[in-house]
Amino acid sequence: MYDLLIRNGKLVTPETVLEANVAVKDGKVAAILSPDAEAPAAKVLDAKGLYVFPGAIDTHAHLNEPGYEWREDYAHATAAAAVGGYTTVIDMPLQNEPAMTTAALFDRKVEMVGPHACTDYCLWGGLVPDNFGELEALHKKGCVAFKSFIGPVSSDYAPLNYGQAYEAMQIIASFGGRAGFHCEDFSMIRHTEQRMKDAGRLDWQAFLDSRPVAAEMLATVDIIELAKATGCKAHICHVSSPDVAEKILQAQQEGYDITAETCTHYLSMTDKDVLENGPMFKCAPPLRSQEEVDRLWKYVENGTFAGIASDHSPCSKEEKYTEIMGQKIETVFDVWGGISGIQSGMQVAFYEGCVKRGISPCVLAGAMAEKPAKAFGIYGKKGALLPGFDADIVLLDPQKEWEITAESLLYKNKISAFVGKKGTGMPVCTVLRGEVVAEDGRFTGTQGYGELVCPVE
Ligand SMILES: [Zn+2]
């Protein structure tokens, strides 16, 4: 007797879509069965007309706890993730107070956030100039990768210069870890931003001009070279440009273990949104042109990306329009940069990719589940609907029409650049380790059911 049987659905794997039933026992996938096989189960979900996806993995999110709970917290963000189809969230170490840069802070964080997690979660470890001595201990605790910045970052989290990145990658390579980078060249961004200010250019075009693709390209190419030199596994965060993706693909084809993610907003929004609507669409790297968005999808399709992340970067409405922590916003350069999107990632990716561009759903099963699980060392537990894997399952209705409204968002701050977006194809049921945790836009699970996931040995 199985605990759960999902029947009549169309099972989506990275290779194919097939009519199959999924049988679950003790929170794991027990068997993939032909539709007419006898399979008694305590609970049956009828997935007629629905796609049955492996639970998506958000490789990049800022859940802000502990420290900035007024922006976001685990209870809100992971409930939103569950509703949207992300069953595992990989949380960033910054926008924490203090940033999660030591083994002791790892323990403290898990103790604080664990009771509120609604999805499973992994932790990125901090990588800043003064914590190189903690990296191996963080790795042993269970961090799936280390996050640093090659470029300007808010003051509570210092960026690395290339010498420091070289040293850190030598250390991380010695224990087989992965180093992840926000790639925008520091000196170029600083100088170009100053040029804009000196010229009196404080409009949204100036913001876009201050963060050109060339800055993203320079930092990415340099990190690729450091990965080659050190043998360190690298991850390029939130790639916004298809030309940058091409460089990463070339390095992958040369045999280097360099993974990358893009984000839903880079696949669905453009520089025009920034020019027309300003603050809500500010993020870094910035949104690019429609032509680049269309080309970026080619790199999702050809498998360059191990993750379509949210880079969920919540803030209050005031931080977009009036002031940030007591500092008045005077120009576009002061506005909080970041887009909240953890709830809408999968539906927007499905609509933009599968509905509008005719891409196979198999591509999303690869880019949002299998590849990220492999990149972050949790494949075998997460990332596929195969016997023995966690039964993390998303039922997606390809016909269901949606419009994202502020009221539908479960975030602490119900603001997002995605509000107003419309489309077709929506997650309607999310299963985490065999338990239904979300249905039709509502979180129905239990806070604290989410577990910390460490790399599979
Ligand atoms: Zn981020």
Short mmCIF file of N, CA, C and O and ligand atoms in Angstrom, two decimals, residues 60 62 92 147 238 311 313, ligand 1:
data_model
loop_
_atom_site.label_atom_id
_atom_site.label_comp_id
_atom_site.label_asym_id
_atom_site.label_seq_id
_atom_site.Cartn_x
_atom_site.Cartn_y
_atom_site.Cartn_z
N HIS A 60 18.83 30.72 -5.81
CA HIS A 60 19.29 32.05 -5.38
C HIS A 60 18.12 32.84 -4.82
O HIS A 60 17.28 33.33 -5.57
N HIS A 62 17.00 35.59 -1.34
CA HIS A 62 17.39 36.32 -0.12
C HIS A 62 16.19 36.33 0.81
O HIS A 62 15.26 37.09 0.62
N MET A 92 20.59 32.86 0.55
CA MET A 92 21.85 33.59 0.53
C MET A 92 22.29 34.02 1.94
O MET A 92 21.46 34.24 2.81
N LYS A 147 29.06 32.39 -1.55
CA LYS A 147 28.67 33.52 -2.38
C LYS A 147 29.55 34.73 -2.14
O LYS A 147 29.74 35.15 -1.00
N HIS A 238 22.87 34.85 -11.44
CA HIS A 238 21.95 35.74 -12.17
C HIS A 238 22.51 36.34 -13.46
O HIS A 238 22.67 37.56 -13.58
N ASP A 311 16.22 35.08 -7.44
CA ASP A 311 16.97 36.16 -6.79
C ASP A 311 16.00 37.04 -6.00
O ASP A 311 16.07 38.27 -6.06
N SER A 313 14.56 39.35 -3.84
CA SER A 313 15.26 40.42 -3.12
C SER A 313 14.26 41.42 -2.58
O SER A 313 14.10 42.51 -3.12
ZN ZN B 1 21.12 38.01 -5.04
#
